[in-house]
PDB file of C-alpha atoms in Angstrom:
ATOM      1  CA  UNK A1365     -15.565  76.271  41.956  1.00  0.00           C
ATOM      2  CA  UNK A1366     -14.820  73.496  44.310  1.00  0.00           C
ATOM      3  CA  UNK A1367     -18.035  71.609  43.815  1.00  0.00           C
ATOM      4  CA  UNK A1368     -17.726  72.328  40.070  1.00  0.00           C
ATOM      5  CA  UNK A1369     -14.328  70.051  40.221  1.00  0.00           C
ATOM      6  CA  UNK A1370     -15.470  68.000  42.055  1.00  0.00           C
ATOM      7  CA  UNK A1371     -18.403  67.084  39.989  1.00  0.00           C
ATOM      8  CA  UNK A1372     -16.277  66.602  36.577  1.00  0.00           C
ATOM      9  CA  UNK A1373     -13.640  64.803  38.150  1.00  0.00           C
ATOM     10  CA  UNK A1374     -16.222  62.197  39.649  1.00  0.00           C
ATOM     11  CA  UNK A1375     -18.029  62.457  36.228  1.00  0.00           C
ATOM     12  CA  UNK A1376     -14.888  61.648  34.633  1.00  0.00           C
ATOM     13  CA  UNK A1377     -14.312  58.920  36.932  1.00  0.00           C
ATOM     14  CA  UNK A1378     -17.427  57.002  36.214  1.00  0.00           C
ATOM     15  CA  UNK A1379     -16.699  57.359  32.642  1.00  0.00           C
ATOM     16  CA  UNK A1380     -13.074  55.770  33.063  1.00  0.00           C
ATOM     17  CA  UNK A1381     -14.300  52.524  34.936  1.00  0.00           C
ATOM     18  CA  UNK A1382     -17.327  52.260  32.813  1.00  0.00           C
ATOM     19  CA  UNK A1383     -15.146  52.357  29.727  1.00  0.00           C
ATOM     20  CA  UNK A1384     -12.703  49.594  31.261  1.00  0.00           C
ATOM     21  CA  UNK A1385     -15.594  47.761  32.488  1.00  0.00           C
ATOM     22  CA  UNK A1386     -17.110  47.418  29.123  1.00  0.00           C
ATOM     23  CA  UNK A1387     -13.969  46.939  27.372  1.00  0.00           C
ATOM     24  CA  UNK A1388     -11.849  44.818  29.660  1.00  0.00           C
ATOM     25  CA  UNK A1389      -9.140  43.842  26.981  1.00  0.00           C
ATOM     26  CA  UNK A1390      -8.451  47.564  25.912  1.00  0.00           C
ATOM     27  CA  UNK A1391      -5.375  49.004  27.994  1.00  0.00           C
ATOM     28  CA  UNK A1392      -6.481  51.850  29.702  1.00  0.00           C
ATOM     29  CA  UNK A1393      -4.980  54.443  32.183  1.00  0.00           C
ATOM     30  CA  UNK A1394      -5.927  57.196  34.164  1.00  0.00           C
ATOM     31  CA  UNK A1395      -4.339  60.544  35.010  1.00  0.00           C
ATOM     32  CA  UNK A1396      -4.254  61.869  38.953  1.00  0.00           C
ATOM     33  CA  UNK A1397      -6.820  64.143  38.650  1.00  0.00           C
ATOM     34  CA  UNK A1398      -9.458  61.574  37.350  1.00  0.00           C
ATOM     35  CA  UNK A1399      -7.640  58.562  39.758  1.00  0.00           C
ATOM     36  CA  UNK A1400      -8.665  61.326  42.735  1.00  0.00           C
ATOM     37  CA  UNK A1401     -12.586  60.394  41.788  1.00  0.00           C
ATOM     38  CA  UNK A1402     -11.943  56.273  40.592  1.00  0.00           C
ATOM     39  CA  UNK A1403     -10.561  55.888  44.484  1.00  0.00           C
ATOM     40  CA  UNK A1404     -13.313  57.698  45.786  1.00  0.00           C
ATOM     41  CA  UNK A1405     -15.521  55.825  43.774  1.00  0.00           C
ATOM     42  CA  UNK A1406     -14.134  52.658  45.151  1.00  0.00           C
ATOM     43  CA  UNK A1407     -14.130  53.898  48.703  1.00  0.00           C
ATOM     44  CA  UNK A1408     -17.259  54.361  49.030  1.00  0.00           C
ATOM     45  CA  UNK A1409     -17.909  50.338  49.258  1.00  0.00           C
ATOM     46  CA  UNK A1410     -21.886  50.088  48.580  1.00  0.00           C
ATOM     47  CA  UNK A1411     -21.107  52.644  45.485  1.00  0.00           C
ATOM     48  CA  UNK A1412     -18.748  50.427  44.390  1.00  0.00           C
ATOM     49  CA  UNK A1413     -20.234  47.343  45.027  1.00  0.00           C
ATOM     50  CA  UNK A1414     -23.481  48.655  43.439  1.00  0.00           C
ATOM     51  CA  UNK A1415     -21.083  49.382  39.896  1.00  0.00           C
ATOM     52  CA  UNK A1416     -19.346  46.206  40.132  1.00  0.00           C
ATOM     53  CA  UNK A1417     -22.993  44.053  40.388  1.00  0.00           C
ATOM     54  CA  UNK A1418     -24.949  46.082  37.867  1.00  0.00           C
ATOM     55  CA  UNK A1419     -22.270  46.953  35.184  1.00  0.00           C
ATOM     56  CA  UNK A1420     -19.385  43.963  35.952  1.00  0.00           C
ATOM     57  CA  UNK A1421     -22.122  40.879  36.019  1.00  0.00           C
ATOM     58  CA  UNK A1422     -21.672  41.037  40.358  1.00  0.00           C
ATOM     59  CA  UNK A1423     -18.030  40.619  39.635  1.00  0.00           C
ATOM     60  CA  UNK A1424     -15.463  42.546  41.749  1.00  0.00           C
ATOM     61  CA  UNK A1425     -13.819  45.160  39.795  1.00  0.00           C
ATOM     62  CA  UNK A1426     -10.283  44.905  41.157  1.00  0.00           C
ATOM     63  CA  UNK A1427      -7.576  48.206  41.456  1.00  0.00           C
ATOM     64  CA  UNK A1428      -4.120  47.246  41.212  1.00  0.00           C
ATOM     65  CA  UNK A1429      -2.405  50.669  39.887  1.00  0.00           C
ATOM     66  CA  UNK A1430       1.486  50.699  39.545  1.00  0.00           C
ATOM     67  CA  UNK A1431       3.556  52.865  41.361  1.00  0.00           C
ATOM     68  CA  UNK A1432       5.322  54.641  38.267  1.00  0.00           C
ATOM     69  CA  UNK A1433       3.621  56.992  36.527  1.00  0.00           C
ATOM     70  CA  UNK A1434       3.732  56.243  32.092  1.00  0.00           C
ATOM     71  CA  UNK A1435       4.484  58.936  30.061  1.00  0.00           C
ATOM     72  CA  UNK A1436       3.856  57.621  26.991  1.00  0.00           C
ATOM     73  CA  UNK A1437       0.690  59.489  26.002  1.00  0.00           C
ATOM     74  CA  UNK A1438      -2.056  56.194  27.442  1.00  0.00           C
ATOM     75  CA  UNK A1439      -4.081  58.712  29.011  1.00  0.00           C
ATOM     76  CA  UNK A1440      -4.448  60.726  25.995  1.00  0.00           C
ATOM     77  CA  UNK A1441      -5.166  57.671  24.056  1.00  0.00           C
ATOM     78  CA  UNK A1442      -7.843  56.903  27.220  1.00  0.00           C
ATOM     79  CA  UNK A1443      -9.560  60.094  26.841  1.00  0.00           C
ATOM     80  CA  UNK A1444      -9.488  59.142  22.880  1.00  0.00           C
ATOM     81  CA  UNK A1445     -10.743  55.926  23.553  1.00  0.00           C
ATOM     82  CA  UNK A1446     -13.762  57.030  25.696  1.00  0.00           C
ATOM     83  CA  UNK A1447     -14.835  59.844  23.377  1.00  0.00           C
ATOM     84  CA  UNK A1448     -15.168  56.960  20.570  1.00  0.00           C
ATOM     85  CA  UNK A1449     -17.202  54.968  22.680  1.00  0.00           C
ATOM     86  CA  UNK A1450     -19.732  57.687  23.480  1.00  0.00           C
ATOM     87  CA  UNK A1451     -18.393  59.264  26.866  1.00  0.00           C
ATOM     88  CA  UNK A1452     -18.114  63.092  26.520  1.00  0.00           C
ATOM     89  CA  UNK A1453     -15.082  63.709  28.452  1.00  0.00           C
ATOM     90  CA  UNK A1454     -13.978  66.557  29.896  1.00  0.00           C
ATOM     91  CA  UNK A1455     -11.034  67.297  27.657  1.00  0.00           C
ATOM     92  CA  UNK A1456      -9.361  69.794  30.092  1.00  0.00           C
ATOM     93  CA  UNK A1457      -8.730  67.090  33.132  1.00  0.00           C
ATOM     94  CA  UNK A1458      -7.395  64.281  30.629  1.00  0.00           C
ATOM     95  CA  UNK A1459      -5.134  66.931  28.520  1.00  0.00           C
ATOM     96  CA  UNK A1460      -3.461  67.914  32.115  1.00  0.00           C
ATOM     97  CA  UNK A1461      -2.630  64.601  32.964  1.00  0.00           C
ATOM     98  CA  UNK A1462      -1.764  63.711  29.485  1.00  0.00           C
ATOM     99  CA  UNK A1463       1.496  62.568  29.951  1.00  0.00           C
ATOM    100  CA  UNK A1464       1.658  61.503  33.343  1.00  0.00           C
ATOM    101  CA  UNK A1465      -0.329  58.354  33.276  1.00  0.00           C
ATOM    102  CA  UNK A1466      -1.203  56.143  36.052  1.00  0.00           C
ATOM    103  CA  UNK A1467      -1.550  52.201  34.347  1.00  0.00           C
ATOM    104  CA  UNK A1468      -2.788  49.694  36.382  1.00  0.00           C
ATOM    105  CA  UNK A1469      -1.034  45.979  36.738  1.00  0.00           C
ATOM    106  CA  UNK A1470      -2.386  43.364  34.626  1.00  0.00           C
ATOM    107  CA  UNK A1471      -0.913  40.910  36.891  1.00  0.00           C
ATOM    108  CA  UNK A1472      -4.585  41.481  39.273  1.00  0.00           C
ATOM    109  CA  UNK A1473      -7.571  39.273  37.490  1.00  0.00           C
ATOM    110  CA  UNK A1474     -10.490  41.753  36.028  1.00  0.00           C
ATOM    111  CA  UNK A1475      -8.399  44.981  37.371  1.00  0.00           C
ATOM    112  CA  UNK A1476      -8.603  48.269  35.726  1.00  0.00           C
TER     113      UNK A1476
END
């Protein structure tokens, strides 16, 4: 069970700062669940620095979330959003977090 959660909220990670990474003028956002695997994703420096140089042309991929949480249904429209572009998402982790949204500041250059 554990690794099984672990796997689709990593999964789901990837698939959140791919999708912002390819689309860097769509507003996107993030529920806590999924931001659990985009921090680990970022932690681990060489994984991150490996994403940012194959997928973000060897540009840092900057991580400026606010402190408030939205709830105005972004990470619904996130989850919506990814599924268009491709990304099967696990519908179960984005409908938890659905209103509880954690945005990140625009005020960062090339931050998702």
């Amino acid at each position: 069970m554990v690794r099984d959660m672990t796997e689709r909220i990593l999964g789901n990670a990837v698939m959140y700062v791919m999708g912002s990474i390819e689309n860097p003028d769509q507003h996107l956002g993030v529920g806590k669940l999924v931001d659990i695997g985009v921090h680990q994703l970022i932690l681990d420096t060489p994984v991150w620095w490996g994403i940012c140089r194959l997928y973000n042309g060897g540009r840092f991929k900057h991580h400026a979330p606010f402190i408030d949480r939205r709830r105005d249904g972004l990470c619904l429209r996130t989850g919506d959003f990814l599924r268009t572009q491709g990304w099967a998402i696990d519908e179960e982790l984005w409908a938890i977090d659905g209103a509880d949204c954690s945005p990140c500041d625009d005020k960062v250059p090339d931050s998702h």
